[in-house]
């Protein structure tokens, strides 16, 4: 098979979608040496390409793996002209992308699109009118053209079926997981100097609660800020800070975050360290007292599994996708109730028995998911779709 994969998001300091495709592609290239992989990119400098090769470490010296860099000036040019032009000129059996399927893909190419979540349909008020209009045009068309839709959870599969009337046989669930090497026992033994260096690098306090993700409205950060304020006052935890890891300049930044911080007067207690390098993220998580994840809506929930892999107790919103990812290994709280969220913060921080139970259950829960297993499932999808293609001919 000739398998094309859109890897444009890798190396762009995005969050979930970059992590998913980085790990799936890396594991696929380790696992599968008989098929040919075409990894499609927008323009990258030589230095960016070298860094990308390092991140996809399995391709060093590997035959059957090629980068295809297309000189598109924007996403529209990529989907409407440059990629379709390539696919018409070259035989590609399977093309795997995320969300938006390119225009004019020849029928000989089987198309798979990865839909991580449909928050733009569940909470349209949280995105701009142009994005709503753009997605309302292109997502239905992409779903119709796709031969297979991959979702990261049963919940997202049900959501896609609900909003777009997609038959079950057209969808497959391939779970997300924690990156190889992220687990505590797989990491090198960290001495205090390494942890101190990471703490200094990101100016982390001695005691803090941690959130990692985008800072969009659906992430429900204002409620977390209110719960954190209640928690500090109630427990007299004056030295505990809240660290929000995310891009303040990112798309659809929730302006209520700054408004809530100002209203509560907790500007000195809330820290924004910016983007955390992937190799530093396990240590940052391990340094936290608690990991918090209050989202209204998620497609899966990789960050809670990452925290669990580091033995960090998790308090999360009680929503279907996070329940599916976290099992019974977190304290789950309705995402509309800041008082109950504060109660859970207090319980997870002050009760030794609760912390011990959450650590043990969390570590076991994180191990239930594997990128290697997910890559095997994805390869099976590629093989099945190509088998049907041969039968059709």
Short mmCIF file of C-alpha atoms in Angstrom, two decimals:
data_model
loop_
_atom_site.label_atom_id
_atom_site.label_comp_id
_atom_site.label_asym_id
_atom_site.label_seq_id
_atom_site.Cartn_x
_atom_site.Cartn_y
_atom_site.Cartn_z
CA UNK A 1 0.00 0.00 0.00
CA UNK A 2 0.95 3.61 -0.53
CA UNK A 3 -0.34 5.44 2.54
CA UNK A 4 -0.44 9.24 2.65
CA UNK A 5 -0.74 11.01 6.00
CA UNK A 6 -1.24 14.73 6.57
CA UNK A 7 1.33 15.66 9.27
CA UNK A 8 1.18 19.45 8.91
CA UNK A 9 0.23 19.94 12.57
CA UNK A 10 3.30 18.17 13.92
CA UNK A 11 5.80 20.72 15.20
CA UNK A 12 3.30 23.58 15.26
CA UNK A 13 2.95 23.69 19.06
CA UNK A 14 -0.67 22.68 18.90
CA UNK A 15 -2.06 20.47 21.62
CA UNK A 16 -4.19 17.36 21.21
CA UNK A 17 -4.28 16.90 17.45
CA UNK A 18 -0.50 17.28 17.14
CA UNK A 19 0.12 14.81 19.96
CA UNK A 20 -2.23 12.25 18.42
CA UNK A 21 -0.72 12.26 14.95
CA UNK A 22 2.87 12.46 16.20
CA UNK A 23 2.44 9.31 18.26
CA UNK A 24 0.31 7.41 15.76
CA UNK A 25 2.72 8.08 12.89
CA UNK A 26 5.79 7.30 14.99
CA UNK A 27 4.33 3.97 16.11
CA UNK A 28 3.09 3.11 12.60
CA UNK A 29 6.57 3.57 11.17
CA UNK A 30 8.04 1.31 13.84
CA UNK A 31 5.37 -1.30 13.33
CA UNK A 32 4.97 -1.41 9.56
CA UNK A 33 7.97 -1.89 7.28
CA UNK A 34 6.21 -3.39 4.27
CA UNK A 35 4.05 -0.46 3.16
CA UNK A 36 5.15 2.90 1.74
CA UNK A 37 4.40 6.06 3.72
CA UNK A 38 4.09 9.51 2.18
CA UNK A 39 4.13 12.15 4.91
CA UNK A 40 2.56 15.35 3.57
CA UNK A 41 3.79 18.72 4.82
CA UNK A 42 3.41 22.38 4.12
CA UNK A 43 6.62 24.35 3.68
CA UNK A 44 9.33 23.74 6.32
CA UNK A 45 12.86 25.06 6.60
CA UNK A 46 15.74 22.58 6.57
CA UNK A 47 16.10 23.02 10.33
CA UNK A 48 12.39 22.32 10.89
CA UNK A 49 12.65 19.20 8.74
CA UNK A 50 15.62 17.93 10.73
CA UNK A 51 13.72 18.47 13.97
CA UNK A 52 10.70 16.67 12.55
CA UNK A 53 12.84 13.70 11.54
CA UNK A 54 14.19 13.54 15.08
CA UNK A 55 10.69 13.57 16.56
CA UNK A 56 9.66 10.78 14.19
CA UNK A 57 12.75 8.87 15.23
CA UNK A 58 11.74 5.58 13.62
CA UNK A 59 12.29 6.87 10.07
CA UNK A 60 16.06 7.37 10.32
CA UNK A 61 17.52 5.40 7.43
CA UNK A 62 14.18 3.74 6.75
CA UNK A 63 13.18 2.93 3.19
CA UNK A 64 9.61 3.44 2.17
CA UNK A 65 9.14 6.74 4.01
CA UNK A 66 9.07 10.03 2.13
CA UNK A 67 8.31 13.60 3.08
CA UNK A 68 6.16 15.36 0.49
CA UNK A 69 6.44 19.11 1.04
CA UNK A 70 3.86 21.07 -0.94
CA UNK A 71 4.40 24.82 -1.51
CA UNK A 72 0.91 25.93 -0.49
CA UNK A 73 0.69 29.49 0.82
CA UNK A 74 -2.31 28.73 3.06
CA UNK A 75 -4.68 25.94 4.13
CA UNK A 76 -7.15 26.68 1.34
CA UNK A 77 -4.48 26.34 -1.36
CA UNK A 78 -3.36 23.10 0.25
CA UNK A 79 -6.82 21.48 0.22
CA UNK A 80 -8.17 22.96 -2.99
CA UNK A 81 -5.15 22.81 -5.30
CA UNK A 82 -1.77 21.45 -4.25
CA UNK A 83 -2.74 18.18 -2.57
CA UNK A 84 -5.45 17.22 -5.10
CA UNK A 85 -2.96 17.95 -7.88
CA UNK A 86 -0.45 15.58 -6.28
CA UNK A 87 -3.04 12.84 -5.72
CA UNK A 88 -4.21 13.02 -9.33
CA UNK A 89 -0.64 12.70 -10.59
CA UNK A 90 0.45 9.91 -8.22
CA UNK A 91 -1.28 6.76 -7.05
CA UNK A 92 -1.95 6.93 -3.31
CA UNK A 93 -4.08 4.10 -1.93
CA UNK A 94 -5.05 5.70 1.39
CA UNK A 95 -5.00 9.33 2.47
CA UNK A 96 -5.39 10.05 6.20
CA UNK A 97 -6.11 13.57 7.41
CA UNK A 98 -7.87 15.43 10.24
CA UNK A 99 -11.34 16.96 9.96
CA UNK A 100 -11.25 18.66 6.52
CA UNK A 101 -10.94 16.36 3.51
CA UNK A 102 -9.24 18.02 0.51
CA UNK A 103 -11.29 18.89 -2.56
CA UNK A 104 -11.25 16.80 -5.73
CA UNK A 105 -9.52 13.72 -4.28
CA UNK A 106 -9.62 11.02 -6.98
CA UNK A 107 -11.93 8.10 -6.22
CA UNK A 108 -9.08 5.61 -6.45
CA UNK A 109 -7.73 7.11 -3.19
CA UNK A 110 -9.53 5.91 -0.07
CA UNK A 111 -9.91 8.73 2.46
CA UNK A 112 -9.83 8.54 6.25
CA UNK A 113 -10.54 11.58 8.36
CA UNK A 114 -9.77 11.81 12.08
CA UNK A 115 -12.41 13.74 14.04
CA UNK A 116 -11.13 14.39 17.55
CA UNK A 117 -14.32 16.05 18.78
CA UNK A 118 -17.29 18.05 17.52
CA UNK A 119 -17.23 20.79 20.13
CA UNK A 120 -17.96 23.29 17.34
CA UNK A 121 -21.40 21.69 17.00
CA UNK A 122 -22.04 21.03 20.69
CA UNK A 123 -20.98 24.57 21.75
CA UNK A 124 -21.12 26.76 18.61
CA UNK A 125 -21.39 29.89 20.76
CA UNK A 126 -17.76 29.37 21.84
CA UNK A 127 -16.27 29.91 18.39
CA UNK A 128 -16.33 32.84 15.97
CA UNK A 129 -18.98 33.23 13.27
CA UNK A 130 -16.47 32.71 10.44
CA UNK A 131 -15.24 29.42 11.88
CA UNK A 132 -18.86 28.29 12.40
CA UNK A 133 -19.67 29.11 8.80
CA UNK A 134 -16.48 27.50 7.49
CA UNK A 135 -17.00 24.27 9.47
CA UNK A 136 -20.71 24.10 8.64
CA UNK A 137 -19.75 24.01 4.96
CA UNK A 138 -16.71 21.74 5.03
CA UNK A 139 -17.31 19.18 7.79
CA UNK A 140 -20.51 17.67 6.28
CA UNK A 141 -18.81 17.51 2.88
CA UNK A 142 -15.71 15.90 4.41
CA UNK A 143 -17.80 13.30 6.23
CA UNK A 144 -19.65 12.41 3.02
CA UNK A 145 -16.40 12.00 1.06
CA UNK A 146 -14.54 10.05 3.74
CA UNK A 147 -14.58 6.29 3.45
CA UNK A 148 -13.82 5.89 7.17
CA UNK A 149 -14.11 8.31 10.11
CA UNK A 150 -11.80 7.69 13.06
CA UNK A 151 -12.79 8.96 16.50
CA UNK A 152 -10.78 8.74 19.75
CA UNK A 153 -13.68 7.59 21.93
CA UNK A 154 -17.07 5.94 21.87
CA UNK A 155 -18.48 9.26 23.06
CA UNK A 156 -17.15 11.16 20.03
CA UNK A 157 -18.39 8.39 17.76
CA UNK A 158 -21.90 8.85 19.19
CA UNK A 159 -21.61 12.63 18.80
CA UNK A 160 -20.60 12.38 15.12
CA UNK A 161 -23.50 10.01 14.51
CA UNK A 162 -25.90 12.37 16.32
CA UNK A 163 -24.92 15.59 14.58
CA UNK A 164 -24.16 14.24 11.09
CA UNK A 165 -26.29 11.06 10.79
CA UNK A 166 -23.27 8.89 10.03
CA UNK A 167 -23.87 5.12 9.95
CA UNK A 168 -21.97 3.15 12.57
CA UNK A 169 -20.18 0.96 10.00
CA UNK A 170 -18.45 4.06 8.59
CA UNK A 171 -16.78 4.88 11.92
CA UNK A 172 -14.08 3.26 14.02
CA UNK A 173 -12.82 4.13 17.50
CA UNK A 174 -9.05 4.29 17.96
CA UNK A 175 -8.23 5.44 21.47
CA UNK A 176 -5.60 7.99 22.33
CA UNK A 177 -2.92 7.16 24.89
CA UNK A 178 0.10 8.40 26.82
CA UNK A 179 3.30 8.85 24.81
CA UNK A 180 5.98 6.13 25.10
CA UNK A 181 8.53 7.09 27.72
CA UNK A 182 6.04 9.24 29.59
CA UNK A 183 5.39 6.70 32.32
CA UNK A 184 7.26 7.23 35.55
CA UNK A 185 8.97 3.84 35.48
CA UNK A 186 10.09 4.35 31.88
CA UNK A 187 11.70 7.70 32.55
CA UNK A 188 15.29 8.02 33.58
CA UNK A 189 15.64 8.36 37.32
CA UNK A 190 15.30 12.07 37.91
CA UNK A 191 17.60 13.62 40.44
CA UNK A 192 16.57 16.68 42.37
CA UNK A 193 18.81 18.83 40.19
CA UNK A 194 16.86 17.95 37.02
CA UNK A 195 13.54 18.69 38.68
CA UNK A 196 14.88 21.95 40.08
CA UNK A 197 16.14 22.91 36.61
CA UNK A 198 12.68 22.38 35.11
CA UNK A 199 11.07 24.28 37.99
CA UNK A 200 13.45 27.19 37.37
CA UNK A 201 13.02 27.06 33.59
CA UNK A 202 9.26 27.65 33.83
CA UNK A 203 9.36 29.60 37.12
CA UNK A 204 7.13 27.09 38.87
CA UNK A 205 6.28 27.58 42.55
CA UNK A 206 6.92 24.98 45.24
CA UNK A 207 3.23 24.06 45.57
CA UNK A 208 0.78 24.30 42.70
CA UNK A 209 -2.27 22.86 41.02
CA UNK A 210 -1.79 22.24 37.29
CA UNK A 211 -3.93 22.55 34.16
CA UNK A 212 -2.58 21.69 30.68
CA UNK A 213 -4.55 22.39 27.48
CA UNK A 214 -5.94 25.14 25.31
CA UNK A 215 -7.47 28.20 26.95
CA UNK A 216 -10.69 28.16 24.95
CA UNK A 217 -14.14 28.78 26.47
CA UNK A 218 -15.14 25.10 26.45
CA UNK A 219 -12.23 24.38 28.80
CA UNK A 220 -14.18 26.09 31.59
CA UNK A 221 -11.18 27.85 33.14
CA UNK A 222 -13.26 30.61 34.85
CA UNK A 223 -15.01 27.95 36.96
CA UNK A 224 -11.62 26.49 37.87
CA UNK A 225 -10.44 29.94 38.95
CA UNK A 226 -13.49 30.35 41.20
CA UNK A 227 -13.00 26.86 42.69
CA UNK A 228 -9.31 27.57 43.26
CA UNK A 229 -10.15 30.83 45.06
CA UNK A 230 -12.68 29.02 47.30
CA UNK A 231 -10.14 26.29 48.00
CA UNK A 232 -7.35 28.68 48.98
CA UNK A 233 -9.54 30.67 51.34
CA UNK A 234 -11.19 27.65 52.90
CA UNK A 235 -8.00 25.63 53.47
CA UNK A 236 -5.72 28.57 54.19
CA UNK A 237 -3.40 27.42 51.41
CA UNK A 238 -1.93 30.86 50.83
CA UNK A 239 1.25 29.54 49.19
CA UNK A 240 -0.48 27.27 46.65
CA UNK A 241 -0.62 28.63 43.10
CA UNK A 242 -2.59 27.64 40.01
CA UNK A 243 -0.48 26.99 36.92
CA UNK A 244 -2.33 27.20 33.59
CA UNK A 245 -0.28 25.74 30.75
CA UNK A 246 -1.68 27.00 27.45
CA UNK A 247 -1.28 29.60 24.74
CA UNK A 248 -2.72 32.97 25.77
CA UNK A 249 -2.42 34.06 22.14
CA UNK A 250 -4.12 30.92 20.84
CA UNK A 251 -7.24 30.73 18.69
CA UNK A 252 -10.46 31.50 20.60
CA UNK A 253 -8.71 32.46 23.85
CA UNK A 254 -11.36 32.80 26.56
CA UNK A 255 -11.37 36.49 27.55
CA UNK A 256 -13.33 35.59 30.70
CA UNK A 257 -10.13 34.12 32.14
CA UNK A 258 -8.49 37.51 32.59
CA UNK A 259 -11.80 39.04 33.68
CA UNK A 260 -12.27 36.39 36.38
CA UNK A 261 -8.70 36.71 37.64
CA UNK A 262 -9.17 40.48 37.95
CA UNK A 263 -12.57 40.12 39.61
CA UNK A 264 -11.27 37.63 42.20
CA UNK A 265 -8.04 39.53 42.78
CA UNK A 266 -5.85 36.46 42.30
CA UNK A 267 -3.44 37.76 39.69
CA UNK A 268 -0.39 36.81 41.77
CA UNK A 269 -1.74 33.33 42.46
CA UNK A 270 -2.32 32.30 38.81
CA UNK A 271 0.72 31.63 36.62
CA UNK A 272 0.97 31.19 32.83
CA UNK A 273 4.29 29.52 31.94
CA UNK A 274 3.45 29.27 28.23
CA UNK A 275 4.30 26.30 26.02
CA UNK A 276 5.99 23.41 27.83
CA UNK A 277 8.53 21.39 25.86
CA UNK A 278 7.40 17.77 25.48
CA UNK A 279 10.46 16.38 27.26
CA UNK A 280 9.75 18.65 30.25
CA UNK A 281 6.03 17.97 30.53
CA UNK A 282 6.27 14.74 32.59
CA UNK A 283 8.45 16.52 35.17
CA UNK A 284 6.14 19.54 35.32
CA UNK A 285 3.21 17.20 35.95
CA UNK A 286 5.14 15.25 38.57
CA UNK A 287 5.92 18.44 40.47
CA UNK A 288 2.22 19.33 40.78
CA UNK A 289 0.16 18.61 43.89
CA UNK A 290 -2.87 17.97 41.73
CA UNK A 291 -3.94 17.96 38.09
CA UNK A 292 -7.22 19.73 37.29
CA UNK A 293 -9.30 19.45 34.12
CA UNK A 294 -12.70 21.21 34.28
CA UNK A 295 -13.80 21.09 30.60
CA UNK A 296 -17.40 21.26 29.47
CA UNK A 297 -16.58 19.19 26.41
CA UNK A 298 -13.76 16.86 25.30
CA UNK A 299 -13.27 14.20 22.66
CA UNK A 300 -11.04 12.07 24.87
CA UNK A 301 -8.73 13.51 27.55
CA UNK A 302 -5.03 12.74 27.04
CA UNK A 303 -3.84 15.22 29.73
CA UNK A 304 -5.59 13.38 32.56
CA UNK A 305 -3.91 10.12 31.52
CA UNK A 306 -0.54 11.88 31.31
CA UNK A 307 -0.98 13.17 34.86
CA UNK A 308 -2.05 9.73 36.05
CA UNK A 309 1.07 8.21 34.50
CA UNK A 310 3.14 10.48 36.75
CA UNK A 311 1.31 9.45 39.92
CA UNK A 312 -0.50 12.78 40.21
CA UNK A 313 -4.09 12.80 41.56
CA UNK A 314 -6.67 14.14 39.10
CA UNK A 315 -9.83 16.20 39.62
CA UNK A 316 -11.84 16.43 36.40
CA UNK A 317 -15.20 17.42 34.99
CA UNK A 318 -17.81 14.70 35.05
CA UNK A 319 -18.40 14.45 31.30
CA UNK A 320 -18.66 11.28 29.16
CA UNK A 321 -15.32 11.48 27.33
CA UNK A 322 -13.31 12.05 30.52
CA UNK A 323 -15.18 9.22 32.25
CA UNK A 324 -14.28 6.98 29.31
CA UNK A 325 -10.61 7.93 29.54
CA UNK A 326 -10.31 8.15 33.33
CA UNK A 327 -12.47 5.27 34.50
CA UNK A 328 -12.80 5.40 38.28
CA UNK A 329 -9.30 6.81 38.75
CA UNK A 330 -10.18 10.50 39.24
CA UNK A 331 -12.49 12.64 41.34
CA UNK A 332 -15.23 13.68 38.90
CA UNK A 333 -17.26 16.83 39.52
CA UNK A 334 -20.12 18.42 37.53
CA UNK A 335 -18.49 21.16 35.42
CA UNK A 336 -21.11 23.76 36.38
CA UNK A 337 -20.49 23.72 40.16
CA UNK A 338 -17.46 25.65 41.42
CA UNK A 339 -18.30 24.87 45.06
CA UNK A 340 -18.23 21.13 44.50
CA UNK A 341 -15.06 21.51 42.44
CA UNK A 342 -13.48 23.30 45.41
CA UNK A 343 -14.62 20.43 47.67
CA UNK A 344 -12.89 17.94 45.39
CA UNK A 345 -9.68 20.02 45.38
CA UNK A 346 -9.74 20.01 49.15
CA UNK A 347 -10.36 16.26 49.36
CA UNK A 348 -7.63 15.41 46.84
CA UNK A 349 -5.07 17.67 48.53
CA UNK A 350 -5.76 16.99 52.22
CA UNK A 351 -6.78 13.33 52.42
CA UNK A 352 -3.76 11.00 52.32
CA UNK A 353 -5.97 7.97 51.70
CA UNK A 354 -7.73 9.64 48.76
CA UNK A 355 -4.42 10.75 47.25
CA UNK A 356 -2.95 7.24 47.59
CA UNK A 357 -6.02 5.64 46.00
CA UNK A 358 -6.07 8.11 43.12
CA UNK A 359 -2.37 7.61 42.44
CA UNK A 360 -2.65 3.82 42.33
CA UNK A 361 -5.82 3.70 40.27
CA UNK A 362 -4.59 6.45 37.97
CA UNK A 363 -1.36 4.70 37.11
CA UNK A 364 -3.23 1.49 36.30
CA UNK A 365 -5.79 3.39 34.21
CA UNK A 366 -3.15 5.15 32.11
CA UNK A 367 -1.56 1.79 31.28
CA UNK A 368 -4.80 0.54 29.72
CA UNK A 369 -4.15 2.70 26.67
CA UNK A 370 -1.21 2.29 24.29
CA UNK A 371 -0.15 4.13 21.14
CA UNK A 372 1.36 0.88 19.86
CA UNK A 373 -2.01 -0.84 20.19
CA UNK A 374 -3.75 2.13 18.58
CA UNK A 375 -1.27 2.09 15.67
CA UNK A 376 -2.00 -1.61 15.13
CA UNK A 377 -5.71 -0.83 15.06
CA UNK A 378 -5.11 1.98 12.56
CA UNK A 379 -2.98 -0.24 10.31
CA UNK A 380 -5.81 -2.78 10.33
CA UNK A 381 -8.15 -0.02 9.11
CA UNK A 382 -5.74 0.83 6.27
CA UNK A 383 -5.51 -2.83 5.27
CA UNK A 384 -9.26 -3.36 5.44
CA UNK A 385 -10.06 -0.31 3.35
CA UNK A 386 -7.51 -1.31 0.71
CA UNK A 387 -8.85 -4.87 0.65
CA UNK A 388 -12.31 -3.49 -0.14
CA UNK A 389 -10.74 -1.25 -2.78
CA UNK A 390 -9.22 -4.30 -4.51
CA UNK A 391 -12.52 -6.17 -4.27
CA UNK A 392 -14.33 -3.23 -5.87
CA UNK A 393 -12.02 -3.50 -8.85
#
